[in-house]
PDB file of C-alpha atoms in Angstrom:
ATOM      1  CA  MET A1248       9.407   6.276 -15.606  1.00 90.00           C
ATOM      2  CA  TYR A1249       8.586   3.906 -12.752  1.00 91.00           C
ATOM      3  CA  ALA A1250      12.217   3.760 -11.635  1.00 88.00           C
ATOM      4  CA  GLN A1251      12.622   7.532 -11.774  1.00 90.00           C
ATOM      5  CA  LEU A1252       9.417   8.248  -9.863  1.00 91.00           C
ATOM      6  CA  ARG A1253      10.288   5.621  -7.272  1.00 86.00           C
ATOM      7  CA  ALA A1254      13.739   7.151  -6.807  1.00 80.00           C
ATOM      8  CA  GLU A1255      12.208  10.612  -6.370  1.00 83.00           C
ATOM      9  CA  ILE A1256       9.834   9.321  -3.686  1.00 82.00           C
ATOM     10  CA  LEU A1257      12.578   7.388  -1.913  1.00 74.00           C
ATOM     11  CA  SER A1258      14.882  10.417  -1.900  1.00 68.00           C
ATOM     12  CA  GLY A1259      12.207  12.648  -0.428  1.00 69.00           C
ATOM     13  CA  ALA A1260      12.038  14.830  -3.532  1.00 76.00           C
ATOM     14  CA  VAL A1261       8.288  14.136  -3.565  1.00 80.00           C
ATOM     15  CA  SER A1262       6.696  14.603  -0.156  1.00 76.00           C
ATOM     16  CA  PRO A1263       3.883  12.696   1.593  1.00 77.00           C
ATOM     17  CA  GLY A1264       0.526  13.941   0.366  1.00 81.00           C
ATOM     18  CA  ASP A1265       1.916  15.281  -2.916  1.00 86.00           C
ATOM     19  CA  PRO A1266      -0.328  14.241  -5.833  1.00 89.00           C
ATOM     20  CA  LEU A1267       0.989  12.462  -8.919  1.00 92.00           C
ATOM     21  CA  ARG A1268      -1.399  13.321 -11.738  1.00 91.00           C
ATOM     22  CA  GLU A1269      -1.568  11.260 -14.925  1.00 92.00           C
ATOM     23  CA  ILE A1270      -1.786  14.163 -17.367  1.00 92.00           C
ATOM     24  CA  ALA A1271       1.079  16.093 -15.794  1.00 93.00           C
ATOM     25  CA  LEU A1272       3.282  13.005 -15.734  1.00 94.00           C
ATOM     26  CA  ALA A1273       2.403  12.098 -19.328  1.00 94.00           C
ATOM     27  CA  ASN A1274       3.444  15.590 -20.423  1.00 94.00           C
ATOM     28  CA  ARG A1275       6.603  15.485 -18.354  1.00 93.00           C
ATOM     29  CA  PHE A1276       7.805  12.155 -19.760  1.00 94.00           C
ATOM     30  CA  GLY A1277       6.380  12.668 -23.248  1.00 94.00           C
ATOM     31  CA  VAL A1278       4.273   9.507 -23.200  1.00 94.00           C
ATOM     32  CA  SER A1279       0.603   8.534 -23.293  1.00 94.00           C
ATOM     33  CA  ARG A1280      -1.385   8.049 -20.099  1.00 93.00           C
ATOM     34  CA  THR A1281      -1.233   4.239 -20.399  1.00 94.00           C
ATOM     35  CA  PRO A1282       2.408   3.804 -19.263  1.00 93.00           C
ATOM     36  CA  VAL A1283       1.788   6.457 -16.613  1.00 95.00           C
ATOM     37  CA  ARG A1284      -1.090   4.421 -15.182  1.00 93.00           C
ATOM     38  CA  GLU A1285       1.111   1.324 -15.162  1.00 95.00           C
ATOM     39  CA  ALA A1286       3.902   3.143 -13.318  1.00 95.00           C
ATOM     40  CA  LEU A1287       1.449   4.529 -10.741  1.00 95.00           C
ATOM     41  CA  ARG A1288      -0.082   1.091 -10.277  1.00 93.00           C
ATOM     42  CA  ARG A1289       3.333  -0.411  -9.546  1.00 92.00           C
ATOM     43  CA  LEU A1290       4.134   2.371  -7.078  1.00 91.00           C
ATOM     44  CA  GLU A1291       0.834   1.699  -5.356  1.00 90.00           C
ATOM     45  CA  GLN A1292       1.756  -1.994  -5.120  1.00 88.00           C
ATOM     46  CA  ASP A1293       5.043  -0.888  -3.536  1.00 83.00           C
ATOM     47  CA  ARG A1294       2.893   0.930  -0.955  1.00 81.00           C
ATOM     48  CA  LEU A1295       4.477   4.226  -1.906  1.00 85.00           C
ATOM     49  CA  LEU A1296       1.228   5.689  -3.272  1.00 89.00           C
ATOM     50  CA  VAL A1297      -2.386   5.715  -2.119  1.00 88.00           C
ATOM     51  CA  ALA A1298      -5.597   6.993  -3.655  1.00 89.00           C
ATOM     52  CA  GLY A1299      -6.258  10.586  -2.596  1.00 85.00           C
ATOM     53  CA  THR A1300      -8.821  13.256  -3.292  1.00 81.00           C
ATOM     54  CA  ARG A1301      -6.810  14.462  -6.300  1.00 76.00           C
ATOM     55  CA  GLY A1302      -5.778  11.103  -7.680  1.00 84.00           C
ATOM     56  CA  MET A1303      -2.770   9.102  -6.520  1.00 91.00           C
ATOM     57  CA  GLU A1304      -0.585  10.696  -3.867  1.00 90.00           C
ATOM     58  CA  VAL A1305       2.508   9.787  -1.851  1.00 87.00           C
ATOM     59  CA  ARG A1306       1.520   7.796   1.210  1.00 81.00           C
ATOM     60  CA  SER A1307       1.873   9.503   4.583  1.00 76.00           C
ATOM     61  CA  ILE A1308       3.764   7.998   7.484  1.00 69.00           C
ATOM     62  CA  ASP A1309       2.125   5.571   9.912  1.00 74.00           C
ATOM     63  CA  PRO A1310       4.023   5.780  13.238  1.00 78.00           C
ATOM     64  CA  GLU A1311       3.138   2.256  14.326  1.00 82.00           C
ATOM     65  CA  GLU A1312       4.278   0.820  10.999  1.00 81.00           C
ATOM     66  CA  VAL A1313       7.528   2.792  11.182  1.00 83.00           C
ATOM     67  CA  VAL A1314       8.398   1.143  14.496  1.00 86.00           C
ATOM     68  CA  GLN A1315       7.620  -2.281  13.026  1.00 89.00           C
ATOM     69  CA  VAL A1316       9.797  -1.579   9.997  1.00 88.00           C
ATOM     70  CA  TYR A1317      12.734  -0.507  12.160  1.00 91.00           C
ATOM     71  CA  ASP A1318      12.394  -3.663  14.246  1.00 93.00           C
ATOM     72  CA  MET A1319      12.662  -5.767  11.103  1.00 94.00           C
ATOM     73  CA  ARG A1320      15.482  -3.684   9.642  1.00 94.00           C
ATOM     74  CA  VAL A1321      17.592  -4.218  12.757  1.00 96.00           C
ATOM     75  CA  LEU A1322      17.387  -7.960  12.117  1.00 97.00           C
ATOM     76  CA  LEU A1323      17.798  -7.876   8.336  1.00 98.00           C
ATOM     77  CA  GLU A1324      20.565  -5.259   8.246  1.00 98.00           C
ATOM     78  CA  ALA A1325      22.562  -7.323  10.740  1.00 98.00           C
ATOM     79  CA  GLU A1326      22.019 -10.424   8.613  1.00 98.00           C
ATOM     80  CA  ALA A1327      23.035  -8.541   5.471  1.00 98.00           C
ATOM     81  CA  ALA A1328      26.206  -7.258   7.137  1.00 98.00           C
ATOM     82  CA  GLY A1329      27.174 -10.765   8.202  1.00 98.00           C
ATOM     83  CA  GLN A1330      26.513 -12.211   4.764  1.00 98.00           C
ATOM     84  CA  ALA A1331      28.363  -9.334   3.082  1.00 98.00           C
ATOM     85  CA  ALA A1332      31.406 -10.009   5.252  1.00 98.00           C
ATOM     86  CA  SER A1333      31.344 -13.590   4.043  1.00 98.00           C
ATOM     87  CA  ALA A1334      30.467 -13.085   0.374  1.00 98.00           C
ATOM     88  CA  ARG A1335      31.894  -9.659  -0.549  1.00 98.00           C
ATOM     89  CA  ARG A1336      34.107  -9.296  -3.584  1.00 98.00           C
ATOM     90  CA  THR A1337      36.766  -6.742  -4.389  1.00 98.00           C
ATOM     91  CA  THR A1338      34.329  -4.784  -6.549  1.00 98.00           C
ATOM     92  CA  ASP A1339      31.907  -4.589  -3.621  1.00 98.00           C
ATOM     93  CA  LEU A1340      34.602  -3.126  -1.382  1.00 98.00           C
ATOM     94  CA  LEU A1341      35.581  -0.588  -4.027  1.00 98.00           C
ATOM     95  CA  ARG A1342      31.958   0.503  -4.352  1.00 98.00           C
ATOM     96  CA  LEU A1343      31.501   0.861  -0.587  1.00 98.00           C
ATOM     97  CA  GLU A1344      34.807   2.702  -0.181  1.00 98.00           C
ATOM     98  CA  GLY A1345      33.884   5.095  -2.974  1.00 98.00           C
ATOM     99  CA  LEU A1346      30.481   5.863  -1.504  1.00 98.00           C
ATOM    100  CA  LEU A1347      31.912   6.444   1.965  1.00 98.00           C
ATOM    101  CA  ALA A1348      34.599   8.777   0.594  1.00 98.00           C
ATOM    102  CA  ARG A1349      31.968  10.690  -1.365  1.00 98.00           C
ATOM    103  CA  ASP A1350      29.818  11.112   1.735  1.00 98.00           C
ATOM    104  CA  ARG A1351      32.807  12.255   3.811  1.00 98.00           C
ATOM    105  CA  ASP A1352      33.445  14.985   1.243  1.00 98.00           C
ATOM    106  CA  LEU A1353      29.920  16.407   1.422  1.00 97.00           C
ATOM    107  CA  THR A1354      29.687  19.775   3.166  1.00 94.00           C
ATOM    108  CA  ASP A1355      26.568  20.148   5.309  1.00 93.00           C
ATOM    109  CA  PRO A1356      24.290  18.170   2.941  1.00 95.00           C
ATOM    110  CA  ASP A1357      20.566  18.838   3.105  1.00 92.00           C
ATOM    111  CA  ASP A1358      18.115  16.331   4.528  1.00 88.00           C
ATOM    112  CA  ALA A1359      17.173  14.772   1.182  1.00 83.00           C
ATOM    113  CA  THR A1360      20.834  14.295   0.233  1.00 91.00           C
ATOM    114  CA  ARG A1361      21.572  12.575   3.531  1.00 93.00           C
ATOM    115  CA  MET A1362      18.656  10.195   2.995  1.00 88.00           C
ATOM    116  CA  ARG A1363      19.676   9.416  -0.573  1.00 88.00           C
ATOM    117  CA  THR A1364      23.381   8.869   0.031  1.00 94.00           C
ATOM    118  CA  ASN A1365      22.747   6.810   3.160  1.00 94.00           C
ATOM    119  CA  LEU A1366      20.393   4.541   1.249  1.00 92.00           C
ATOM    120  CA  GLU A1367      22.949   4.160  -1.548  1.00 95.00           C
ATOM    121  CA  PHE A1368      25.592   2.994   0.937  1.00 98.00           C
ATOM    122  CA  HIS A1369      23.234   0.506   2.554  1.00 97.00           C
ATOM    123  CA  ALA A1370      22.039  -0.751  -0.832  1.00 96.00           C
ATOM    124  CA  ALA A1371      25.664  -1.361  -1.849  1.00 98.00           C
ATOM    125  CA  LEU A1372      26.148  -3.352   1.333  1.00 98.00           C
ATOM    126  CA  TRP A1373      23.053  -5.435   0.564  1.00 98.00           C
ATOM    127  CA  ARG A1374      24.351  -6.159  -2.937  1.00 98.00           C
ATOM    128  CA  ALA A1375      27.627  -7.336  -1.409  1.00 98.00           C
ATOM    129  CA  THR A1376      25.685 -10.277   0.084  1.00 98.00           C
ATOM    130  CA  HIS A1377      24.985 -11.588  -3.439  1.00 98.00           C
ATOM    131  CA  ASN A1378      21.746 -12.889  -1.929  1.00 98.00           C
ATOM    132  CA  PRO A1379      18.869 -11.767  -4.190  1.00 98.00           C
ATOM    133  CA  VAL A1380      16.175 -12.782  -1.699  1.00 97.00           C
ATOM    134  CA  LEU A1381      17.692 -10.722   1.123  1.00 98.00           C
ATOM    135  CA  ILE A1382      18.292  -7.780  -1.208  1.00 97.00           C
ATOM    136  CA  ASP A1383      14.659  -7.838  -2.351  1.00 93.00           C
ATOM    137  CA  LEU A1384      13.358  -7.970   1.225  1.00 94.00           C
ATOM    138  CA  LEU A1385      15.472  -5.005   2.318  1.00 94.00           C
ATOM    139  CA  GLU A1386      14.572  -2.929  -0.731  1.00 89.00           C
ATOM    140  CA  ARG A1387      10.876  -3.490  -0.106  1.00 85.00           C
ATOM    141  CA  LEU A1388      11.182  -2.863   3.606  1.00 86.00           C
ATOM    142  CA  THR A1389      13.142   0.345   3.181  1.00 81.00           C
ATOM    143  CA  GLY A1390      10.412   1.742   0.969  1.00 73.00           C
ATOM    144  CA  HIS A1391       8.163   1.983   4.014  1.00 70.00           C
ATOM    145  CA  LEU A1392      10.456   4.523   5.701  1.00 65.00           C
ATOM    146  CA  VAL A1393      10.672   7.151   2.990  1.00 58.00           C
ATOM    147  CA  HIS A1394       7.487   8.849   4.166  1.00 57.00           C
ATOM    148  CA  ALA A1395       9.104  10.190   7.318  1.00 60.00           C
ATOM    149  CA  PRO A1396       9.089  14.012   7.242  1.00 59.00           C
ATOM    150  CA  ARG A1397      12.660  14.244   8.545  1.00 72.00           C
ATOM    151  CA  SER A1398      15.690  11.991   8.351  1.00 83.00           C
ATOM    152  CA  THR A1399      17.248  10.706  11.568  1.00 90.00           C
ATOM    153  CA  LEU A1400      20.564  11.716   9.989  1.00 92.00           C
ATOM    154  CA  SER A1401      19.705  15.393  10.434  1.00 91.00           C
ATOM    155  CA  VAL A1402      19.365  15.166  14.212  1.00 93.00           C
ATOM    156  CA  GLY A1403      22.274  16.683  16.144  1.00 94.00           C
ATOM    157  CA  ASP A1404      25.609  15.209  15.083  1.00 95.00           C
ATOM    158  CA  ARG A1405      24.049  11.996  13.785  1.00 96.00           C
ATOM    159  CA  TRP A1406      25.317  12.467  10.210  1.00 97.00           C
ATOM    160  CA  ARG A1407      28.976  12.382  11.257  1.00 97.00           C
ATOM    161  CA  GLU A1408      28.347   9.559  13.733  1.00 98.00           C
ATOM    162  CA  ALA A1409      26.586   7.497  11.066  1.00 98.00           C
ATOM    163  CA  LEU A1410      29.512   7.915   8.675  1.00 98.00           C
ATOM    164  CA  ASP A1411      31.887   6.718  11.394  1.00 98.00           C
ATOM    165  CA  GLU A1412      29.657   3.675  11.865  1.00 98.00           C
ATOM    166  CA  HIS A1413      29.624   3.070   8.116  1.00 98.00           C
ATOM    167  CA  GLU A1414      33.416   3.140   8.165  1.00 98.00           C
ATOM    168  CA  ALA A1415      33.549   0.629  11.034  1.00 98.00           C
ATOM    169  CA  LEU A1416      31.060  -1.582   9.212  1.00 98.00           C
ATOM    170  CA  LEU A1417      33.103  -1.416   6.009  1.00 98.00           C
ATOM    171  CA  SER A1418      36.221  -2.371   7.977  1.00 98.00           C
ATOM    172  CA  ALA A1419      34.490  -5.443   9.405  1.00 98.00           C
ATOM    173  CA  VAL A1420      33.238  -6.469   5.961  1.00 98.00           C
ATOM    174  CA  ARG A1421      36.697  -5.950   4.496  1.00 98.00           C
ATOM    175  CA  ASP A1422      38.193  -8.141   7.257  1.00 98.00           C
ATOM    176  CA  LYS A1423      35.510 -10.802   6.690  1.00 98.00           C
ATOM    177  CA  ASP A1424      34.589 -10.510  10.370  1.00 98.00           C
ATOM    178  CA  GLU A1425      30.970 -11.643  10.276  1.00 98.00           C
ATOM    179  CA  ALA A1426      30.289 -11.314  14.003  1.00 98.00           C
ATOM    180  CA  ARG A1427      31.664  -7.775  14.206  1.00 98.00           C
ATOM    181  CA  ALA A1428      29.812  -6.742  11.057  1.00 98.00           C
ATOM    182  CA  ARG A1429      26.516  -8.035  12.450  1.00 98.00           C
ATOM    183  CA  ALA A1430      27.035  -6.259  15.778  1.00 98.00           C
ATOM    184  CA  ILE A1431      27.942  -2.926  14.174  1.00 98.00           C
ATOM    185  CA  ALA A1432      24.979  -3.065  11.796  1.00 98.00           C
ATOM    186  CA  ALA A1433      22.560  -3.927  14.609  1.00 98.00           C
ATOM    187  CA  ASP A1434      23.851  -1.079  16.798  1.00 98.00           C
ATOM    188  CA  HIS A1435      23.694   1.285  13.816  1.00 97.00           C
ATOM    189  CA  MET A1436      20.040   0.511  13.156  1.00 96.00           C
ATOM    190  CA  ASN A1437      19.082   0.452  16.837  1.00 96.00           C
ATOM    191  CA  THR A1438      20.434   3.993  17.142  1.00 96.00           C
ATOM    192  CA  ALA A1439      18.407   5.076  14.108  1.00 93.00           C
ATOM    193  CA  ARG A1440      15.333   3.423  15.639  1.00 92.00           C
ATOM    194  CA  ALA A1441      15.790   5.262  18.928  1.00 93.00           C
ATOM    195  CA  ILE A1442      16.136   8.619  17.156  1.00 93.00           C
ATOM    196  CA  ARG A1443      13.059   7.926  15.023  1.00 90.00           C
ATOM    197  CA  LEU A1444      11.011   7.087  18.123  1.00 88.00           C
ATOM    198  CA  LYS A1445      12.109  10.368  19.689  1.00 89.00           C
ATOM    199  CA  LEU A1446      11.050  12.276  16.551  1.00 87.00           C
ATOM    200  CA  LEU A1447       7.690  10.499  16.536  1.00 83.00           C
ATOM    201  CA  ARG A1448       7.095  11.378  20.188  1.00 83.00           C
ATOM    202  CA  GLU A1449       7.947  15.019  19.520  1.00 83.00           C
ATOM    203  CA  ALA A1450       5.618  15.103  16.516  1.00 75.00           C
ATOM    204  CA  ALA A1451       2.807  13.549  18.579  1.00 74.00           C
ATOM    205  CA  THR A1452       3.067  16.226  21.270  1.00 78.00           C
ATOM    206  CA  GLN A1453       2.909  18.986  18.675  1.00 71.00           C
ATOM    207  CA  SER A1454      -0.117  17.682  16.807  1.00 56.00           C
TER     208      SER A1454
END
């Protein structure tokens, strides 16, 4: 239950401000309210939920925190790319190649699909580091960005550009070129950061 609810929040299937009620969840999963409370407590510890007027609800975005998270992701994603280039195995490459091919075959995916598939590719790259500490840090950090109302991948032609960058990153990892992998990953995240800042500025002027 915890894993499924977390995945739904991360994918954007549950939006910021949406309530997660114990009784409704107990009925949905066919369990008592005790495991539901435990799952909600863990999601709150993950900073995905907060207490609202109608119980627990998905936490809304904090613009200042988003900028801080992107700053850290630039550093950690570059580190992960470098370590993946050094430590990757054949199975890691097959996984990354499969995910990239799948994403190339998508026809005008919606915003939630872009968020989900992008995260799956990045998560596969993190796992290619075989560094559990780095993987844990990135998984926790990424959870802070799921509250954004719109993915940066839905801005202009960013989806196609991001896939091209994923392909370049995969090539560097395949070639075990740590320096190139780090540079590509840093540029990739810096671009995402710049787009997110633009979206935040636009949202601020409209509020």
